[in-house]
Short mmCIF file of C-alpha atoms in Angstrom, two decimals:
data_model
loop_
_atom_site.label_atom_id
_atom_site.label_comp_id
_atom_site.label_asym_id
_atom_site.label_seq_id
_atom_site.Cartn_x
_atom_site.Cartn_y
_atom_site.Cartn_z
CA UNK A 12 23.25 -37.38 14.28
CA UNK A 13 20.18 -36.28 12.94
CA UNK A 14 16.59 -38.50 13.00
CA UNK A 15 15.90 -39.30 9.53
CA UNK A 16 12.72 -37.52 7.86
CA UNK A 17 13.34 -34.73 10.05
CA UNK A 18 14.72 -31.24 9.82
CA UNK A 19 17.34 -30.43 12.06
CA UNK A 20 16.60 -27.11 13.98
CA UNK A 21 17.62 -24.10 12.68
CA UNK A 22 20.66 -22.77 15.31
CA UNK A 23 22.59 -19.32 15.40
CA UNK A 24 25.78 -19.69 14.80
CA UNK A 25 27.93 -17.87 17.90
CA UNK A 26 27.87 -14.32 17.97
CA UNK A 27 28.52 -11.37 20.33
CA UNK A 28 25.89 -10.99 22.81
CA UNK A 29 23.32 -8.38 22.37
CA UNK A 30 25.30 -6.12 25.10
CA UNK A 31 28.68 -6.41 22.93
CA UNK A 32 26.59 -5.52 19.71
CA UNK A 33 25.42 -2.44 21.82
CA UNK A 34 28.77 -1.58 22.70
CA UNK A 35 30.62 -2.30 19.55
CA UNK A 36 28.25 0.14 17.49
CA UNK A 37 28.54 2.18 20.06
CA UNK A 38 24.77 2.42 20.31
CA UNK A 39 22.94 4.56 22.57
CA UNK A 40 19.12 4.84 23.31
CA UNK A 41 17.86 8.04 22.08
CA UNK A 42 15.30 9.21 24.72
CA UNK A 43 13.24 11.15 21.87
CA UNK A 44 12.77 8.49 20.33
CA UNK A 45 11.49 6.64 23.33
CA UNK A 46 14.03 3.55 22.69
CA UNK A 47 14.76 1.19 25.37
CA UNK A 48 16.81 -2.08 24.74
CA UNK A 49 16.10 -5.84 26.18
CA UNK A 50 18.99 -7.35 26.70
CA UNK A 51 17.59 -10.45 28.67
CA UNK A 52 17.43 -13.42 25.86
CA UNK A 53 14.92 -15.20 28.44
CA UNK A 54 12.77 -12.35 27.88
CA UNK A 55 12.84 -11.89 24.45
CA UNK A 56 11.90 -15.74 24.07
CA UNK A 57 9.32 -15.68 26.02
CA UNK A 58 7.66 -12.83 23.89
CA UNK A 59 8.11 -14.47 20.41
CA UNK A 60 6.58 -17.68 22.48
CA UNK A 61 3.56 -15.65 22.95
CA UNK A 62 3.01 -15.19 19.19
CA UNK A 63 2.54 -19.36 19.01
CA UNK A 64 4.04 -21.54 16.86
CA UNK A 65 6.82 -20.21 14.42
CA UNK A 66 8.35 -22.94 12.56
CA UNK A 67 8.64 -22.26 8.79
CA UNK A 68 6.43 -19.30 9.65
CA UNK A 69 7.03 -15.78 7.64
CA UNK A 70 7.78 -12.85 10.34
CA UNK A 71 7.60 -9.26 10.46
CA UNK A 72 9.72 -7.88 13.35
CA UNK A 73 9.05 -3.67 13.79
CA UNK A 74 12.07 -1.88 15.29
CA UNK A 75 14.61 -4.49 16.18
CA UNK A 76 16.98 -2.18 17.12
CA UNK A 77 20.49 -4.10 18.38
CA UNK A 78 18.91 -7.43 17.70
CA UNK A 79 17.47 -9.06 21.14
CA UNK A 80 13.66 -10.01 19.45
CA UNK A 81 15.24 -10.72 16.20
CA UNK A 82 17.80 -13.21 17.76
CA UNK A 83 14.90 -15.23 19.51
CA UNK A 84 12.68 -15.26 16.51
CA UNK A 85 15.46 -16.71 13.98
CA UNK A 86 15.77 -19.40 17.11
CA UNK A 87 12.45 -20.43 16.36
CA UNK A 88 12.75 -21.48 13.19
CA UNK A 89 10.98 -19.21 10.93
CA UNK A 90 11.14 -19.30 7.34
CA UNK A 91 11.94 -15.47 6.65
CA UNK A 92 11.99 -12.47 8.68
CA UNK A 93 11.56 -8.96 7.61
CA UNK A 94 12.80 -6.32 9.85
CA UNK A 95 11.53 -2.98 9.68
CA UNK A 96 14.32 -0.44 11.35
CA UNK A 97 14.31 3.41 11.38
CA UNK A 98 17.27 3.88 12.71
CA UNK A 99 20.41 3.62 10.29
CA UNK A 100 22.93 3.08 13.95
CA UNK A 101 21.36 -0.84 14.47
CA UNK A 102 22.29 -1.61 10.71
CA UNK A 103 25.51 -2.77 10.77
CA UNK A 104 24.29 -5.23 14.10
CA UNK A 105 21.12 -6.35 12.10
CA UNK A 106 23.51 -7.21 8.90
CA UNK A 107 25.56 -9.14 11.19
CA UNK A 108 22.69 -11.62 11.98
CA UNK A 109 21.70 -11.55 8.57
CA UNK A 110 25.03 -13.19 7.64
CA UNK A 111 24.47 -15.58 10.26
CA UNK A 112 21.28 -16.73 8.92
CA UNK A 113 22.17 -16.83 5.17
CA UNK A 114 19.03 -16.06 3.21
CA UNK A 115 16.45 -16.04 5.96
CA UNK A 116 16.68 -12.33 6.32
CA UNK A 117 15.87 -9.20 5.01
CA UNK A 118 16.64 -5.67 6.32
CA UNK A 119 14.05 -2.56 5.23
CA UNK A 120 15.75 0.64 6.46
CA UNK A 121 12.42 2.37 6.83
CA UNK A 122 9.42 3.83 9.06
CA UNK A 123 6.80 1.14 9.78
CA UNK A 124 3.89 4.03 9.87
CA UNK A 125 4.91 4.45 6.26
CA UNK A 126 5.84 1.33 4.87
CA UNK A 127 3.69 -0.71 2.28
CA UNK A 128 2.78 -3.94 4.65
CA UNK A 129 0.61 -5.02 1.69
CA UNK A 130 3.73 -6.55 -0.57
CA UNK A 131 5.48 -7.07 2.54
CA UNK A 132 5.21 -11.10 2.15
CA UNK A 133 4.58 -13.72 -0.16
CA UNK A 134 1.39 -14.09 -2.04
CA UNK A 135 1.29 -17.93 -1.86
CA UNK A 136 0.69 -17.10 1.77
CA UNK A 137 -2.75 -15.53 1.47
CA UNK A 138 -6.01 -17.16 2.93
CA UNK A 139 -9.36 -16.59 2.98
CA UNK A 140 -10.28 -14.19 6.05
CA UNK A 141 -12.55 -16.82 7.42
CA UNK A 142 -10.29 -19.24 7.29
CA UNK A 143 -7.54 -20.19 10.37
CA UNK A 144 -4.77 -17.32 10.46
CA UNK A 145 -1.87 -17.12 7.65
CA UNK A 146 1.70 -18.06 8.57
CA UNK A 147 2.17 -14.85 8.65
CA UNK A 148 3.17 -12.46 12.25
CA UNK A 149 3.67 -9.50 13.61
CA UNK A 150 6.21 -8.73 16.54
CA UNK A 151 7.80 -6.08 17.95
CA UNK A 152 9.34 -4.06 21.04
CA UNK A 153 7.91 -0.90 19.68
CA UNK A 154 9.19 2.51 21.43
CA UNK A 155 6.44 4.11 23.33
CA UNK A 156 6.03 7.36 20.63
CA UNK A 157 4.83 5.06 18.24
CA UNK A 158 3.07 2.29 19.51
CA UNK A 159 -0.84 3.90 19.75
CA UNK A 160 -0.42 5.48 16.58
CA UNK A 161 0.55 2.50 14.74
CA UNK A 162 -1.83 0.01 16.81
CA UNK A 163 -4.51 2.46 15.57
CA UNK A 164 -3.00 2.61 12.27
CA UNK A 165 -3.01 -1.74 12.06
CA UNK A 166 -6.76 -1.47 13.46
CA UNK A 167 -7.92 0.75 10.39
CA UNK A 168 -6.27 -2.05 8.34
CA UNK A 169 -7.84 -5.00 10.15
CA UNK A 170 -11.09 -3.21 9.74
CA UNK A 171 -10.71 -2.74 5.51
CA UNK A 172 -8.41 -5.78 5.10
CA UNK A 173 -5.68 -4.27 3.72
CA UNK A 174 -1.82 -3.75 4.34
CA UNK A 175 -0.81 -6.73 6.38
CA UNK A 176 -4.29 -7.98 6.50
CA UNK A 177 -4.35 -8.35 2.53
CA UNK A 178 -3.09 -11.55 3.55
CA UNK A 179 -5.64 -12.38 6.01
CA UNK A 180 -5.98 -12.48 9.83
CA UNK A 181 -2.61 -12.11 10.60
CA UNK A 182 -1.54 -11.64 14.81
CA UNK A 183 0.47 -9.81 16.00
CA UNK A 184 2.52 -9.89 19.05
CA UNK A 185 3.71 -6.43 20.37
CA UNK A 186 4.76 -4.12 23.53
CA UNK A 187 3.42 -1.15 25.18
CA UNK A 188 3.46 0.90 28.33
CA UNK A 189 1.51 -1.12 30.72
CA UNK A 190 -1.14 1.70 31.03
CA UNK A 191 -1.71 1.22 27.28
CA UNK A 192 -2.26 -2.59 27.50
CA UNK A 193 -4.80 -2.20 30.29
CA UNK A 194 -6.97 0.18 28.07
CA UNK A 195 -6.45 -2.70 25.05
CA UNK A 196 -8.17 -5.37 27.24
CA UNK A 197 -10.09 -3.30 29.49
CA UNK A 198 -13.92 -4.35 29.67
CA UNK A 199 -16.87 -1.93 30.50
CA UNK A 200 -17.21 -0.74 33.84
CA UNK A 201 -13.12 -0.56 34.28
CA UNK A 202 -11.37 3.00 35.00
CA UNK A 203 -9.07 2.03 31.89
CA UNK A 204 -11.89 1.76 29.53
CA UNK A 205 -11.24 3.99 26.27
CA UNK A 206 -11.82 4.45 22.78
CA UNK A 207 -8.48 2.00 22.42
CA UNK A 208 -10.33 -0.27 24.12
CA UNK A 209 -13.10 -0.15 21.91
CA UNK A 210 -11.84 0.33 18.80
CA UNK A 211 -9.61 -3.05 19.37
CA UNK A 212 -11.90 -5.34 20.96
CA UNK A 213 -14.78 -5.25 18.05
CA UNK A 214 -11.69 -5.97 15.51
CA UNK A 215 -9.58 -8.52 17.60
CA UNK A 216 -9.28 -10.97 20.25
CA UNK A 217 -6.86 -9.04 23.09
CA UNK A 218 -4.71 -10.87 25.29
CA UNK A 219 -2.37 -9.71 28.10
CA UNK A 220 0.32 -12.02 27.83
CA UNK A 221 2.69 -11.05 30.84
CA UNK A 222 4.41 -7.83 32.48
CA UNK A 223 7.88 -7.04 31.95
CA UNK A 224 9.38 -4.61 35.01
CA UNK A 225 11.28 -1.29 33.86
CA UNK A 226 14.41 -2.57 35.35
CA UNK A 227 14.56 -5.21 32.38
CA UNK A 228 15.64 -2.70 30.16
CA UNK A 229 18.33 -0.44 29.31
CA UNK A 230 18.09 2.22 29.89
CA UNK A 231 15.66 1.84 33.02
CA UNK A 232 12.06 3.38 31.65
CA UNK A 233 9.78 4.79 34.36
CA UNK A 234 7.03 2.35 33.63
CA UNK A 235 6.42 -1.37 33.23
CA UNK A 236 5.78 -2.91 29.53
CA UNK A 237 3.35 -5.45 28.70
CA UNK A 238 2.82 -7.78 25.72
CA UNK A 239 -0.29 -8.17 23.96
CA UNK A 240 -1.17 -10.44 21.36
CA UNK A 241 -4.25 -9.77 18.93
CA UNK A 242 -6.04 -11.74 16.59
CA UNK A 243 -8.38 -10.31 13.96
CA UNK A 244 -11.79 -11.36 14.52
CA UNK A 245 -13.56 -13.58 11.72
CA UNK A 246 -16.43 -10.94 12.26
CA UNK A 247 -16.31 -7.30 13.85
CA UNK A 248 -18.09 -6.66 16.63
CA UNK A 249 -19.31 -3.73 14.96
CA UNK A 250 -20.15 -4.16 11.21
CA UNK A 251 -19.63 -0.41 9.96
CA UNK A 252 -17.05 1.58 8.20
CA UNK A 253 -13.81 2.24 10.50
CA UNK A 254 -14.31 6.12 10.18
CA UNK A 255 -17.65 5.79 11.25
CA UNK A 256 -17.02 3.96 14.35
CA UNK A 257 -13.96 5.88 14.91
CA UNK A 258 -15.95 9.09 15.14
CA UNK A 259 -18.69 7.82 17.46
CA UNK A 260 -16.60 6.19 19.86
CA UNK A 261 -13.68 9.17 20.22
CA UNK A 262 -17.09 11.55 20.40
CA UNK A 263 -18.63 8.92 23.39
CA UNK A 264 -14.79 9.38 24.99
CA UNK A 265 -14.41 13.29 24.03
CA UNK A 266 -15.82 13.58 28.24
CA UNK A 267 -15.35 10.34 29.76
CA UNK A 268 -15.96 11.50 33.55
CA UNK A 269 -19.01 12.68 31.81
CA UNK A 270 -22.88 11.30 30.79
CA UNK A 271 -22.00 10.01 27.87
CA UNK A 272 -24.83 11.69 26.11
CA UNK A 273 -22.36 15.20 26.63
CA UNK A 274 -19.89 13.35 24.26
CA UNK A 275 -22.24 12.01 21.88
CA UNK A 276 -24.40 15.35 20.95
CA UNK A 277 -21.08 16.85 19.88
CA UNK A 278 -21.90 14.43 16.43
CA UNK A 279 -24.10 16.86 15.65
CA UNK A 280 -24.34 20.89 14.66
CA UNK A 281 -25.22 23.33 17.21
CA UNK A 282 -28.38 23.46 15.58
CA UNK A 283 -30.88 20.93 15.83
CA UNK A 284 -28.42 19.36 18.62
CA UNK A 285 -30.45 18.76 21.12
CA UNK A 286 -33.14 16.90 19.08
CA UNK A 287 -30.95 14.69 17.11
CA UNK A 288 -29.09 13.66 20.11
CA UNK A 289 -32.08 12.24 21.50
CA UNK A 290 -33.36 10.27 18.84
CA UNK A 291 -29.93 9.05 18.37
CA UNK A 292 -30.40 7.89 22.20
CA UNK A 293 -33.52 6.64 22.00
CA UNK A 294 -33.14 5.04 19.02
CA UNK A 295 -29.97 3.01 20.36
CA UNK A 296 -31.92 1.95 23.50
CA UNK A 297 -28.72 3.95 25.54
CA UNK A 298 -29.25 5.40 28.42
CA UNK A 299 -27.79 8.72 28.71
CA UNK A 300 -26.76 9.09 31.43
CA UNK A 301 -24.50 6.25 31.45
CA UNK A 302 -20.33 6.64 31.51
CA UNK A 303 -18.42 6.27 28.52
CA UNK A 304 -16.69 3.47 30.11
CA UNK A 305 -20.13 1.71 31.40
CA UNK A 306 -20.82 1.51 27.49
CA UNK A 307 -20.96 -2.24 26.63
CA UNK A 308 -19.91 -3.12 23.00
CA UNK A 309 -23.88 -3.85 21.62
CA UNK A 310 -24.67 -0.21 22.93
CA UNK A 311 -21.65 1.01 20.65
CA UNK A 312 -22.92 -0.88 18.17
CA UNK A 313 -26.08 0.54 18.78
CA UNK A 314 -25.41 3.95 18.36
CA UNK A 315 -23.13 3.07 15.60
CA UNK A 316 -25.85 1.21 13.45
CA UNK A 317 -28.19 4.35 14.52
CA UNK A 318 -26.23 7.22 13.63
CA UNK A 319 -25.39 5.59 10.28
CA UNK A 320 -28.79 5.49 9.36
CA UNK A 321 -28.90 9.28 9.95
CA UNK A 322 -25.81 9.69 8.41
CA UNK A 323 -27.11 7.88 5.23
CA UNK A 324 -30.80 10.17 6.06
CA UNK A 325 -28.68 13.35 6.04
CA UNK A 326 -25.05 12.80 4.41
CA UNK A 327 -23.61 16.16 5.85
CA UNK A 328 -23.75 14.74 9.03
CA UNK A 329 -20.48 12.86 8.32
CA UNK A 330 -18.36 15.50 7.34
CA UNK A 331 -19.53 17.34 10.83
CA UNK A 332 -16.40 18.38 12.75
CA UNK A 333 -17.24 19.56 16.19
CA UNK A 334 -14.29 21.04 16.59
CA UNK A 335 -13.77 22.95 13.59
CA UNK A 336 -17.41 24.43 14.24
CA UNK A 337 -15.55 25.68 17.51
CA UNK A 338 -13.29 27.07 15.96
CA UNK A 339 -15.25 29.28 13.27
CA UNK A 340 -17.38 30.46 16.14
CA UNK A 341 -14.23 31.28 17.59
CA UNK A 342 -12.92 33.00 14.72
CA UNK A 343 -16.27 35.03 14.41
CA UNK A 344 -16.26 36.65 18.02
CA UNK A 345 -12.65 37.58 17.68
CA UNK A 346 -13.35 38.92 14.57
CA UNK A 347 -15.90 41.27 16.14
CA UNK A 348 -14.15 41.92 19.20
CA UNK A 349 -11.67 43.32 17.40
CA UNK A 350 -14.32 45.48 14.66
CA UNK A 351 -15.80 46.60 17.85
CA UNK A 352 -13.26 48.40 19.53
CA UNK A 353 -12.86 52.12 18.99
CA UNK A 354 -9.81 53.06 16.87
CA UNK A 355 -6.86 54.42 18.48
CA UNK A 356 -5.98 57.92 17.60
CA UNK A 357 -2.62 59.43 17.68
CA UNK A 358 -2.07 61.79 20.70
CA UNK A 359 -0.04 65.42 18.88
CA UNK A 360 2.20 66.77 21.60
#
């Protein structure tokens, strides 16, 4: 009998396990597409846990594949859940639990790296960014291939507050290869640090939530997975355009076993490189001949604030491309390699 005032809990009805799903779509992990299931309901509850409480909350769930995450999720309770899928096979399975949770989900048959995040929910569920986080989350189990690019992808929208940020500081709760977490929440000094690290601690609070082993997953991958939760920061730790930071901090990385001043003069033209790197230097109080990965976050923010103001001093700096400089100088010597070489004659018999 139900207490009176109270809601009863929302419960699945009974349905095939995930494994019978798998087997009665005849569904198969595609090893391009760097897919691996998780069968283990245990598991996939204790990964929505990590995302905190989501009673009456409004969820986003990226590649749910045959269902595992998704299952979990609708067991906590949540008000609506949107899942993202590319792949048409895990459909039919995904429609299935849609029927058994009439009017709680809905089904986008679509690539996340592509779809508009920014209408993806309610608007009555927008806050101010200072205020607590919206009822709003992110989760996923996303395949390898993807998950940088897209983390990368969420971070450039964290930074301007846009696609699922338009609604605030939403958190999200995702997977990656455990060498990718440790570069998320690696701090300076550690072998992991990396631009990802970086670029997602001055945006977001980073958490290691636990280690999955391989052998929890079908098929087997050759790695472990971990699950990281981030939470925008109220204020980045770094207050200039994402580009900007972007560009100094995959320039610091470009030779990490380097000083990072080798990295760093590559923001500049050939000519004039020398100079400008050392007022950018100086001016940031760095010491060059630091690691990338000694770097603390004030010294990126350093050289961030500094080579702004140059930026701003001389606005072509910006557009710079190191690499594309390479590759007109390139261009030029094979061009007069090839003006240089005597012409070959036919030889008469």
């Amino acid at each position: 009998m139900a207490v009176p005032g109270k809601a009863a809990a929302f419960r699945l009805p009974p349905l095939p396990t995930v494994g019978e799903i798998i087997k009665l779509f005849r569904l198969k992990a595609q090893k391009q597409l760097s897919q691996n299931f998780l069968l283990d309901l245990r598991l996939t509850d204790k990964i929505v846990r990590q995302a905190g409480e989501l009673k009456n909350a409004h969820v986003c769930e990226v590649g749910p594949g045959p269902g595992g995450i998704t299952r979990s999720i609708l067991s906590a309770g949540v008000e609506q859940l949107l899942l993202i899928e590319k792949d048409a096979r895990f459909i039919p399975g995904l429609q299935m639990l849609s029927k058994a949770a009439p009017g709680k989900v809905r089904i986008v048959h679509g690539d996340i790296l592509t779809y508009k995040m920014d209408k993806a929910f309610p608007k009555h569920l927008k806050k101010n960014w200072e205020d607590e986080p919206p009822d709003i989350h992110i989760i996923g189990n996303l395949p390898f291939s993807v998950s940088t690019p897209l983390i990368i992808k969420w971070l450039e929208n964290v930074s301007k507050k846009d696609g699922p940020f338009i609604y605030g500081r939403t958190q999200m709760t995702l997977t990656f290869q455990k060498e990718v977490a440790e570069r998320l929440i690696a701090n300076p000094g550690a072998k992991q640090r990396s631009r990802l690290s970086v670029m997602a601690q001055h945006l977001c609070t980073v958490e290691n939530c636990f280690i999955i082993p391989g052998q929890a997953f079908v098929p087997k991958p050759d790695v472990d997975v971990a699950v990281v939760h981030f939470t925008p920061l109220v204020q980045p730790k770094i207050e200039q355009p994402f580009e900007l930071v972007e560009k100094v901090v995959r320039s610091a990385f470009q030779f990490r076993r380097k000083y990072c001043f080798r990295g760093i003069e590559t923001l500049f033209p050939e000519s004039g490189r020398l100079k400008r790197t050392e007022q950018l230097m100086m001016t940031a109080n760095v010491d060059p001949t630091l690691r990338p990965f000694q770097l603390s976050m004030s010294q990126f923010r350093n050289l961030c604030n500094t080579y702004r103001k140059m930026c701003d001093e001389d606005p072509s700096l910006f557009v710079y491309n190191h690499r594309e400089e390479l590759k007109q100088k390139k261009a030029v010597r094979n061009s007069v390699q090839s003006t240089s070489q005597p012409e070959e004659t036919e030889e008469t018999e």
